C-alpha positions as semicolon CSV with decimal commas, in nm:
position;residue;x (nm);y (nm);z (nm)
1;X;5,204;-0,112;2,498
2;X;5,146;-0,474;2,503
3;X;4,815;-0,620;2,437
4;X;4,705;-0,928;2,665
5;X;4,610;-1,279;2,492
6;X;4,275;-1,354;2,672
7;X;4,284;-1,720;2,800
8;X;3,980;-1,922;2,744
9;X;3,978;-2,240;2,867
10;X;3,852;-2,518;2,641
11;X;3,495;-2,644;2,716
12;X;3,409;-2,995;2,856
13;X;3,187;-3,245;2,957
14;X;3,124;-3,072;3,327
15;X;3,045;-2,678;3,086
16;X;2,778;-2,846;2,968
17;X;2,435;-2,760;3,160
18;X;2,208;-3,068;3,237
19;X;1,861;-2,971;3,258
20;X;1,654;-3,102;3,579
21;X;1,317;-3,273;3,394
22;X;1,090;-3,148;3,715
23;X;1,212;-2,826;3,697
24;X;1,229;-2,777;3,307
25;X;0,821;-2,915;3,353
26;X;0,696;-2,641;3,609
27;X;0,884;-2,371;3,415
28;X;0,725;-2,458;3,089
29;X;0,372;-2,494;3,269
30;X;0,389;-2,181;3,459
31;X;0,489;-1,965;3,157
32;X;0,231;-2,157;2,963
33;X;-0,026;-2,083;3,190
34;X;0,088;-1,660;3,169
35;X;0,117;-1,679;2,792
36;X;-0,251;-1,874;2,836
37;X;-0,372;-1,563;3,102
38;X;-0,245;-1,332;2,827
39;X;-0,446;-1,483;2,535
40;X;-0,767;-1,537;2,744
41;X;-0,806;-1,202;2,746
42;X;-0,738;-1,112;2,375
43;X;-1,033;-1,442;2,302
44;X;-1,271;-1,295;2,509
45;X;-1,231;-0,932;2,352
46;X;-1,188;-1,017;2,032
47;X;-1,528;-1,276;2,061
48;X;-1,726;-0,982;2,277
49;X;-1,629;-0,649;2,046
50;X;-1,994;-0,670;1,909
51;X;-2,135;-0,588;2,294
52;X;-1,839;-0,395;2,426
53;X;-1,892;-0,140;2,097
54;X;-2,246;-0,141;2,220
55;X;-2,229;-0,106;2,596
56;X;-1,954;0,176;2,541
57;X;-1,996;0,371;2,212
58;X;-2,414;0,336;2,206
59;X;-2,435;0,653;1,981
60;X;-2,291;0,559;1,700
61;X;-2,367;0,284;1,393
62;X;-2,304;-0,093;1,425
63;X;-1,991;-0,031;1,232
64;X;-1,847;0,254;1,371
65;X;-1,917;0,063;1,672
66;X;-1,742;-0,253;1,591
67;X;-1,410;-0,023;1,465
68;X;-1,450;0,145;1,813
69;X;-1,435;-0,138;1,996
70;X;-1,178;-0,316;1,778
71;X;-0,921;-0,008;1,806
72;X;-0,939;0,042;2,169
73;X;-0,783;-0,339;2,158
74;X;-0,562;-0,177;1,913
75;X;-0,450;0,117;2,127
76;X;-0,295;-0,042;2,418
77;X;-0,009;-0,213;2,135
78;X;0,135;0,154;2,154
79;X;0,188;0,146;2,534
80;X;0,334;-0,186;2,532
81;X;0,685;-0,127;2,383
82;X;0,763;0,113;2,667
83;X;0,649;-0,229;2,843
84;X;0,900;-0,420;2,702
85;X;1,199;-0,172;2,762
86;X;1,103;-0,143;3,113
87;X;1,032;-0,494;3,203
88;X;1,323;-0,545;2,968
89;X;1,620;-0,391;3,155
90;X;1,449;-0,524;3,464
91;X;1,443;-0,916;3,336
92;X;1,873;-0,873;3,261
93;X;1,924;-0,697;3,580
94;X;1,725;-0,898;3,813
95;X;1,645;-1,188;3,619
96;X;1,369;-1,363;3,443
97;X;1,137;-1,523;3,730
98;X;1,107;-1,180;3,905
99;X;0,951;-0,974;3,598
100;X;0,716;-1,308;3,529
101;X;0,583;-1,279;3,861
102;X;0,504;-0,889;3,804
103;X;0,369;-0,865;3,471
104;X;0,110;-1,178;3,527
105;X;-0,018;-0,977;3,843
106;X;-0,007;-0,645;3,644
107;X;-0,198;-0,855;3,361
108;X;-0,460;-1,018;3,585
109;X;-0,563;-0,709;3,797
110;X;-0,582;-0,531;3,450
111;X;-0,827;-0,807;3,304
112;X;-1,044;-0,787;3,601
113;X;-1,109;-0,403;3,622
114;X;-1,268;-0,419;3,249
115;X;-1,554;-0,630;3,396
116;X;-1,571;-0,357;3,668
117;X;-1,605;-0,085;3,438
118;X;-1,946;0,104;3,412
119;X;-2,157;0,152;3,090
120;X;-2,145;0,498;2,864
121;X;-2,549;0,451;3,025
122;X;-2,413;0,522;3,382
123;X;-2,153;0,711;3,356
124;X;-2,104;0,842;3,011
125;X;-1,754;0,933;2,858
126;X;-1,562;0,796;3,162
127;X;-1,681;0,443;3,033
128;X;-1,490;0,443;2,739
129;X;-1,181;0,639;2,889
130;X;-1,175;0,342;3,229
131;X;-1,202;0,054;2,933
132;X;-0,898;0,257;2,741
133;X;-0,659;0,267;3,085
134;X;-0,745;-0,073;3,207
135;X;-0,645;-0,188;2,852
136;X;-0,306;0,071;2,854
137;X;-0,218;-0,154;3,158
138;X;-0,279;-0,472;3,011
139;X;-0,048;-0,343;2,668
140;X;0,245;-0,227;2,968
141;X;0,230;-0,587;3,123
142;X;0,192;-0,755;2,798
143;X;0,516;-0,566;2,687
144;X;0,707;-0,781;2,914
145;X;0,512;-1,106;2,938
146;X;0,559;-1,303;2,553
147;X;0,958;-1,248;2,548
148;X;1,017;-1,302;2,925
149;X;0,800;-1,660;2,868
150;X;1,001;-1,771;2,591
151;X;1,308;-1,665;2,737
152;X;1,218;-1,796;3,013
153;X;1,123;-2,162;2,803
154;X;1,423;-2,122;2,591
155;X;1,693;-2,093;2,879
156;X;1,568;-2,414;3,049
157;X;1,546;-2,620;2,702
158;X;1,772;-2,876;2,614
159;X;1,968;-2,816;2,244
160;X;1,782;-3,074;2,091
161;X;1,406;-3,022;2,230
162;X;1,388;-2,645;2,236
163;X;1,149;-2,620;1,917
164;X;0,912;-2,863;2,053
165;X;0,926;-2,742;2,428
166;X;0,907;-2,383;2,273
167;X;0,608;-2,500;2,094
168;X;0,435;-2,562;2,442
169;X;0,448;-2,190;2,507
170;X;0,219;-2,058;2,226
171;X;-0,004;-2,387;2,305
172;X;-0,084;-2,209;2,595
173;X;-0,159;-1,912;2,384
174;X;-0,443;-2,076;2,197
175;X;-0,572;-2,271;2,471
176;X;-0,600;-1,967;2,647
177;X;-0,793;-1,809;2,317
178;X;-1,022;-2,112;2,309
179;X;-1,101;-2,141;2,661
180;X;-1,214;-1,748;2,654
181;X;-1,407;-1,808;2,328
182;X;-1,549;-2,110;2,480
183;X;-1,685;-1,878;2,805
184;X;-1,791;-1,673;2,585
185;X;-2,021;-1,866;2,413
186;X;-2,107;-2,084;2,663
187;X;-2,218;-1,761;2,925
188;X;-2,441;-1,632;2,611
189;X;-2,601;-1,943;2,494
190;X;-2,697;-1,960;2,884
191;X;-2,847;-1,649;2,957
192;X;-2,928;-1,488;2,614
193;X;-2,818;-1,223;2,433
194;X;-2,989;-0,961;2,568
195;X;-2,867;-1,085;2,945
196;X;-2,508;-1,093;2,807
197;X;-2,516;-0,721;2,687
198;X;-2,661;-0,640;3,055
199;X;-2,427;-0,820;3,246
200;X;-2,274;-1,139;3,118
201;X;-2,003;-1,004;2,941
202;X;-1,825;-0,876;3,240
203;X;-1,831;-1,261;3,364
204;X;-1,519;-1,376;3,134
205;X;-1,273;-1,084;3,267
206;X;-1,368;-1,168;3,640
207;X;-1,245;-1,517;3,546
208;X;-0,890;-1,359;3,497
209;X;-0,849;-1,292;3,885
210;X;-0,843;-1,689;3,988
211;X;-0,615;-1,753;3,664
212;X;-0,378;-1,471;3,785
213;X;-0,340;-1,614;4,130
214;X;-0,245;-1,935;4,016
215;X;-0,011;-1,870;3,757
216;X;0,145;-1,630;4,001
217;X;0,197;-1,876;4,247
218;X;0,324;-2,106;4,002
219;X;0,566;-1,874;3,860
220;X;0,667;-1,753;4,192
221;X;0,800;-2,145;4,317
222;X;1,039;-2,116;3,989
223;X;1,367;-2,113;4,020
224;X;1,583;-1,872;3,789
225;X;1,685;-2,039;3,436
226;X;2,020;-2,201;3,442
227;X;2,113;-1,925;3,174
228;X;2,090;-1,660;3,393
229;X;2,247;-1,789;3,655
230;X;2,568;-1,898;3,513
231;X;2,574;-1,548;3,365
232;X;2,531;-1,376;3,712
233;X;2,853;-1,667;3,834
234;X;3,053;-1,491;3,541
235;X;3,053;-1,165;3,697
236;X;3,066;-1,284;4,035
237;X;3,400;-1,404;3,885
238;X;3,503;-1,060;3,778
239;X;3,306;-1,057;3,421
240;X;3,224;-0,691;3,397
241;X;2,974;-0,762;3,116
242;X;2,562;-0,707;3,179
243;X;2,425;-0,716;3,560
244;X;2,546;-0,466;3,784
245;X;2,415;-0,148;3,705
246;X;2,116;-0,312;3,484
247;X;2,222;-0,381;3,085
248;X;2,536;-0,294;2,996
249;X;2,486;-0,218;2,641
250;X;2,211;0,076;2,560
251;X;1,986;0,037;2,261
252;X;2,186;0,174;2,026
253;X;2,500;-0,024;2,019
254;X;2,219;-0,318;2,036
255;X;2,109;-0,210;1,705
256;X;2,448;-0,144;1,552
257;X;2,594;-0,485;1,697
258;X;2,328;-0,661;1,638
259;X;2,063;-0,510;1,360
260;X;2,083;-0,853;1,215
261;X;1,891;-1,044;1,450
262;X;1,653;-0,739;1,564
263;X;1,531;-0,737;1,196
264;X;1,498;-1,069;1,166
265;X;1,295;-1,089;1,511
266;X;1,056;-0,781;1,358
267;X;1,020;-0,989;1,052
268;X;0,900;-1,318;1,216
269;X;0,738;-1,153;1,506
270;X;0,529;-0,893;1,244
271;X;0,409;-1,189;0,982
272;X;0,306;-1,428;1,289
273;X;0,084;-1,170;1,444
274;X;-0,076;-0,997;1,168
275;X;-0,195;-1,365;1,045
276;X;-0,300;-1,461;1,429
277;X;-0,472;-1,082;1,514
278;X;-0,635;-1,159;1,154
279;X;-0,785;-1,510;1,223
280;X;-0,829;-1,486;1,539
281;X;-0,951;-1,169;1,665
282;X;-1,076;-1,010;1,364
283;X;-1,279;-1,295;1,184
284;X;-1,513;-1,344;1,420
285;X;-1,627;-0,997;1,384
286;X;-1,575;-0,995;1,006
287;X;-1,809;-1,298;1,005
288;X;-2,105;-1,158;1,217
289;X;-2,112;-0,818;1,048
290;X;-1,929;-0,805;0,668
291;X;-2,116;-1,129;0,593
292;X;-2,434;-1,119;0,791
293;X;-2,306;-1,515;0,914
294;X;-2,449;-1,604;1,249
295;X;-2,291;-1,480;1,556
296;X;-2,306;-1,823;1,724
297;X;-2,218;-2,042;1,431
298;X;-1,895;-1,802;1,348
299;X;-1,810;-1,815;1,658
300;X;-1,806;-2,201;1,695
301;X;-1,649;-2,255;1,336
302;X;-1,296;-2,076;1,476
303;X;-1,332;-2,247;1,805
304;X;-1,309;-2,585;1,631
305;X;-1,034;-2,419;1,400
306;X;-0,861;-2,344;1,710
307;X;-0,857;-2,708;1,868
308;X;-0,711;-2,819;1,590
309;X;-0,430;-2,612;1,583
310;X;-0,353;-2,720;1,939
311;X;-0,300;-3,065;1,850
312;X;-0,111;-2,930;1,528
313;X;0,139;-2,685;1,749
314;X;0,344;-2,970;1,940
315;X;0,413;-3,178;1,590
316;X;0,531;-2,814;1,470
317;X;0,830;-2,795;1,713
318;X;0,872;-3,133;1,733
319;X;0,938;-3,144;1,365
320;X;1,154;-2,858;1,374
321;X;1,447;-3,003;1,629
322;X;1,480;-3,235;1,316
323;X;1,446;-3,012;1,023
324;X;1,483;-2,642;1,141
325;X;1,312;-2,322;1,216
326;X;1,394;-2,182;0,893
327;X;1,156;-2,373;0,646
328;X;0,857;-2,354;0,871
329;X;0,873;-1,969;0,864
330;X;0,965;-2,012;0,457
331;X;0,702;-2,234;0,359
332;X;0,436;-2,069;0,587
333;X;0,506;-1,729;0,409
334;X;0,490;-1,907;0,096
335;X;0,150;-2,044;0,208
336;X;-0,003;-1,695;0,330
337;X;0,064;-1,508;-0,009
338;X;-0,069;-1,777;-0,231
339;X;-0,352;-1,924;-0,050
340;X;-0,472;-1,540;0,127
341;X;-0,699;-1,517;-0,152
342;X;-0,789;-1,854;-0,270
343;X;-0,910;-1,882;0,191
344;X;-1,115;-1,566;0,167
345;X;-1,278;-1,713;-0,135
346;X;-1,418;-1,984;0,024
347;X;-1,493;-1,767;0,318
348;X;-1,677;-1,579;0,146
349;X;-1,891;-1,849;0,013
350;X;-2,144;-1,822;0,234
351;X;-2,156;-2,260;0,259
352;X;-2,052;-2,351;0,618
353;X;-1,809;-2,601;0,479
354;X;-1,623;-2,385;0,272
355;X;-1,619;-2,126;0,528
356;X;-1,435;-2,383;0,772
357;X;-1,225;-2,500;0,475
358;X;-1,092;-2,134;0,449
359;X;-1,035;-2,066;0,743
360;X;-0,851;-2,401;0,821
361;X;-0,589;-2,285;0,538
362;X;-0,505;-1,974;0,769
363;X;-0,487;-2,176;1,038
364;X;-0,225;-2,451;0,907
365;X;-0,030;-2,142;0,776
366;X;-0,043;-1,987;1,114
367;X;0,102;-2,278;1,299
368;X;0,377;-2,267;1,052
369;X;0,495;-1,988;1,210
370;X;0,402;-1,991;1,616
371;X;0,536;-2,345;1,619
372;X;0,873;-2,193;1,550
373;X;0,887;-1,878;1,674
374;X;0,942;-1,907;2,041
375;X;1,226;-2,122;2,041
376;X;1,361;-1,919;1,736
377;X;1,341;-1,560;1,845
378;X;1,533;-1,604;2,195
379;X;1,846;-1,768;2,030
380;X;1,926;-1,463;1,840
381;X;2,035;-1,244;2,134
382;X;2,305;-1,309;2,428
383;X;2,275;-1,382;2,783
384;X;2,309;-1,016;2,914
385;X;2,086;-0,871;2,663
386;X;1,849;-1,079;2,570
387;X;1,536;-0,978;2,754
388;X;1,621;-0,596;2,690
389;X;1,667;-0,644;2,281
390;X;1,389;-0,869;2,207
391;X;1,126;-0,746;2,417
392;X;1,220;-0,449;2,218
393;X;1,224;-0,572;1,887
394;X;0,884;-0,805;1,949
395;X;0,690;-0,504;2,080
396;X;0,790;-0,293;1,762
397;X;0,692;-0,524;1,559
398;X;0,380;-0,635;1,774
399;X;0,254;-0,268;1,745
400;X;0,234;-0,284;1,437
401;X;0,067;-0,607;1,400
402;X;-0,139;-0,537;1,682
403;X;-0,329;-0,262;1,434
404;X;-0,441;-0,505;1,225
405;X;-0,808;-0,547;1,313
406;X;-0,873;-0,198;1,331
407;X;-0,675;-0,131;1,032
408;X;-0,850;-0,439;0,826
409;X;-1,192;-0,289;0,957
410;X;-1,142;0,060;0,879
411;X;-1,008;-0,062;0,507
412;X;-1,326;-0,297;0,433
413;X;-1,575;-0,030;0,546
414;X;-1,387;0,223;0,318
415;X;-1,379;0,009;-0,013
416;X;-1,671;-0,201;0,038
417;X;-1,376;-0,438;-0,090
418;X;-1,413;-0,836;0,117
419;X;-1,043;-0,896;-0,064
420;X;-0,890;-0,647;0,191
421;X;-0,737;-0,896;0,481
422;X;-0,658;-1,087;0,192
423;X;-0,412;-0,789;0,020
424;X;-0,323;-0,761;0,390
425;X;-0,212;-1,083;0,472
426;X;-0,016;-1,082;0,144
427;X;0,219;-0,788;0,186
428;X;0,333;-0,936;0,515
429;X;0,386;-1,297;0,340
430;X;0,628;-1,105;0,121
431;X;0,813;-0,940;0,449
432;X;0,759;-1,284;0,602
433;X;0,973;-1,476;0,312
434;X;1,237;-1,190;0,286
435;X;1,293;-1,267;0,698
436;X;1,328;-1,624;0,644
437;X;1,531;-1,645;0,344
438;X;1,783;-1,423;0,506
439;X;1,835;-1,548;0,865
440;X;2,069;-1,761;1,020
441;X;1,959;-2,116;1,126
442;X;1,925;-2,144;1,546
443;X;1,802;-2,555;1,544
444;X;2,003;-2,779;1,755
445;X;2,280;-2,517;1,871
446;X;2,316;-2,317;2,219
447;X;2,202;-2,035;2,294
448;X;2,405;-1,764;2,259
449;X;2,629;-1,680;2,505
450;X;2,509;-1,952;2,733
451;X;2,689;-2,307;2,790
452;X;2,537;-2,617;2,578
453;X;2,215;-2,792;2,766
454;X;2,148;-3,113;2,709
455;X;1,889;-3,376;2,876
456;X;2,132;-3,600;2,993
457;X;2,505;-3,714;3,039
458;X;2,492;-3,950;2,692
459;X;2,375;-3,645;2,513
460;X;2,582;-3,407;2,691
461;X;2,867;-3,632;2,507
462;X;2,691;-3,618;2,181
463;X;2,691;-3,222;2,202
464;X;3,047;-3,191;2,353
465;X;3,188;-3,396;2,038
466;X;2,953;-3,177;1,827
467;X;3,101;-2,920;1,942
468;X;3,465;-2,958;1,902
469;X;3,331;-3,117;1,542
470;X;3,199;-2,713;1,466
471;X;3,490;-2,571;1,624
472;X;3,782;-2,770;1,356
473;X;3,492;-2,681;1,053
474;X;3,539;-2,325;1,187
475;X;3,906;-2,338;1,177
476;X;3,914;-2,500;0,851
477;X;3,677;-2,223;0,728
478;X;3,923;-1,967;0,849
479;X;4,235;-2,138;0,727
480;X;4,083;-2,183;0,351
481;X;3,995;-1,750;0,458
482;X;4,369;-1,719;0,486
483;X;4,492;-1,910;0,214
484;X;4,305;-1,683;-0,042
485;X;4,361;-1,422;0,106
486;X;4,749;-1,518;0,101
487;X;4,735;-1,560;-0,245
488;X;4,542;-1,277;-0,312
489;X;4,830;-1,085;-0,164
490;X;5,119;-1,268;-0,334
491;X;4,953;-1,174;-0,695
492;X;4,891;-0,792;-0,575
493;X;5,314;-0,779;-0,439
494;X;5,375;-0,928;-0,787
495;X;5,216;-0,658;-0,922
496;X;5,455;-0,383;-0,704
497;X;5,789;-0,316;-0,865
498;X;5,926;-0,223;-0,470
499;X;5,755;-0,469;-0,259
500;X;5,912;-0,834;-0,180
């Protein structure tokens, strides 16, 4: 039986994809503005946990009470890798722009039934059970929304800008943290405290409606990424790989083919949020009631920490189109095990400036990582799996992460030990360096399975002779492969008294 050669014709100039500016600006602002929707709500929880613990779990102590509230934000992470497969499979069947639209609907609707919700006052256990659902829907559409974003981002990047475009995506994330922070302060230094246990709490999740409707109509003018669609012109040319029937290749020959990269997406995507669900959703609460600090004044100190990392975030991905992903996720684990302790010290102070100074050391460590990670975790998977395998491997890895206030909590009121998010933080800095010294460089090179994208015809000629530059390295790499192994053969025949 004779085996066919496959042809494969050699890529020029008109294979590479040239990405439209306008269009590569509205897709990077609408999933911006999702990611943004997204991280809104986790602000506003993680800055209102004191009066959600009291308007839903009144019979209990103010700790118990905080732990409460903190693990129902906890609970929904297990719902959301189910999520992920099922928006997933949908995002490689259907594409990208279609699942965007759904989950930031799902998401929205979600976020505006919490501020519906009655108190345990009215209506007793139900309260707690309707703020549990409404947050199991927000874990489902969450499961699909981070990956499809950056895949989203990362399919309409050029080679060469895709860390700093990348970047823009978790921007949204914090802006979206601050600007539900900022409500929340701003809606209690207005009416009081004792208003904003009432009433004024439900204010910031009513806000998520308007946000909803105009990210979905933002998201819903997008065209699909230029990815996707020259996949989809592949099989409409008789490619029999990924669309038809929904993902060709099931989970488990995704893990066996390419265990590699899921790993090293659990790695990144575990280290990044543990550090972010640590700063930013459990400090505030760690502040107020493990160190009797001032509700107001905590709150304000990681709203100020927060605007700087937005500035920080661009330079981030900027700087790593020049230098890489790789040292960014290196150095930052680096950063979190030495300096976990040394920042809790000073947060621990009890001197304002201190307290800002160690937190600010979290902070710089934490953009070390989201600066990277969205233009780094997309470029690990190809075309016709890519939404399906790493909306499976972030949500893993995300539920786990996603226990860390409750967990942190739970530890601190168990050992009366302050050092705890500190040991915490550490252990993931270790599985934070083992990820980065082991994975495979994605700066400045396609993604995979998809054609090169550059931002114009003069760089499309830079990356074409790039190219063909890594293709005769490759070649040279496999001829030196052969050579040994030639040799390797002659001494072994040598050694044979009946082989020539």
């Amino acid at each position: 039986m004779k085996s066919r050669r496959k042809t494969v014709n050699p890529i020029g100039l008109n294979d590479i994809t040239i990405v439209d500016d306008v269009k590569m600006r509205k897709a990077i602002t609408a999933a911006a503005l999702g990611n943004a929707m997204e991280w809104f709500d986790f602000g506003v929880y993680g800055f209102v946990a004191y009066a959600l613990g009291k308007v839903f779990f009144p019979d209990v102590d103010p700790s118990v009470q905080m732990i409460a509230a903190l693990a129902t934000f906890s609970v929904p992470f297990l719902i959301r890798p189910l999520g992920g497969l099922f928006f997933g499979a949908l995002g490689d069947k259907y594409g990208r722009q279609k699942v965007l639209a759904a989950t930031i609907v799902i998401m929205s609707l979600s976020t505006f039934a919490i501020g519906l919700i009655p108190s345990y006052a009215s209506i007793g256990i139900w309260a707690p059970i309707l703020l549990l659902l409404a947050k199991m829907a927000q874990g489902f559409s969450v499961g699909g929304e981070y990956t499809g974003a950056s895949i989203f981002v990362a399919e309409y990047a050029p080679d060469r800008k895709r860390g700093f475009l990348g970047s823009w995506l978790d921007f949204g994330s914090i802006a979206g943290f601050v600007l539900g922070a900022g409500v929340v302060v701003g809606i209690s230094a207005v009416i009081g405290e004792e208003k904003f246990l009432d009433w004024g709490w439900r204010v910031p999740f009513f806000l998520a409606l308007p946000l909803g409707m105009i990210g979905l109509y933002l998201r819903h003018a997008l065209e699909e990424t230029p990815a996707f669609q020259q996949h989809v012109e592949k099989l409409e040319q008789g490619d029999r790989e990924g669309l038809a029937g929904g993902p060709k290749v099931s989970f488990k020959e995704v893990a066996t083919k390419h265990w590699r990269s899921l790993l090293t997406c659990i790695g990144i995507v575990a280290v990044t949020n543990v550090t972010y669900y640590m700063l930013l959703t459990y400090m505030p609460s760690y502040l107020s009631h493990n160190l009797h600090y001032s509700e107001s004044h905590g709150v304000l100190i990681i709203i100020a920490i927060m605007v700087g990392m937005l500035f920080a975030q661009p330079l981030i991905g900027f700087a790593s189109d020049k230098f890489g992903r790789k040292p960014f996720i290196l150095f930052g684990s680096i950063g979190l095990f030495f300096l976990a302790i040394p920042a809790f010290m000073l947060i621990n102070s009890g001197q304002i400036g201190w307290i800002f100074a160690g937190l600010l050391m979290l902070a710089v460590v934490l953009n070390f990582f989201i600066g990277v990670m969205a233009s780094t975790l997309p470029a690990m998977f190809p075309t016709h799996i890519r939404y399906s395998a790493l909306a499976s491997a972030f949500n893993v890895s995300v539920l786990i992460a996603g226990l860390t206030p409750t967990a942190v909590a739970w530890l601190v009121e168990s050992t009366d030990d302050l050092y705890m998010p500190a040991y915490y933080l550490m252990v993931f800095a270790v599985v934070g360096f083992i990820t980065a010294i082991t994975m495979k460089e994605t700066a400045n090179k396609p993604l995979r399975g998809a054609a090169p994208a550059a931002s114009d015809i003069a760089e499309a000629r830079e990356l074409l002779v790039e190219h063909h530059d890594n293709i005769e390295q490759k070649i040279e790499d496999i001829d030196s492969e052969i050579a040994a192994l030639q040799a390797k053969r002659e001494l072994l025949v040598q050694q044979h008294p009946r082989i020539n």
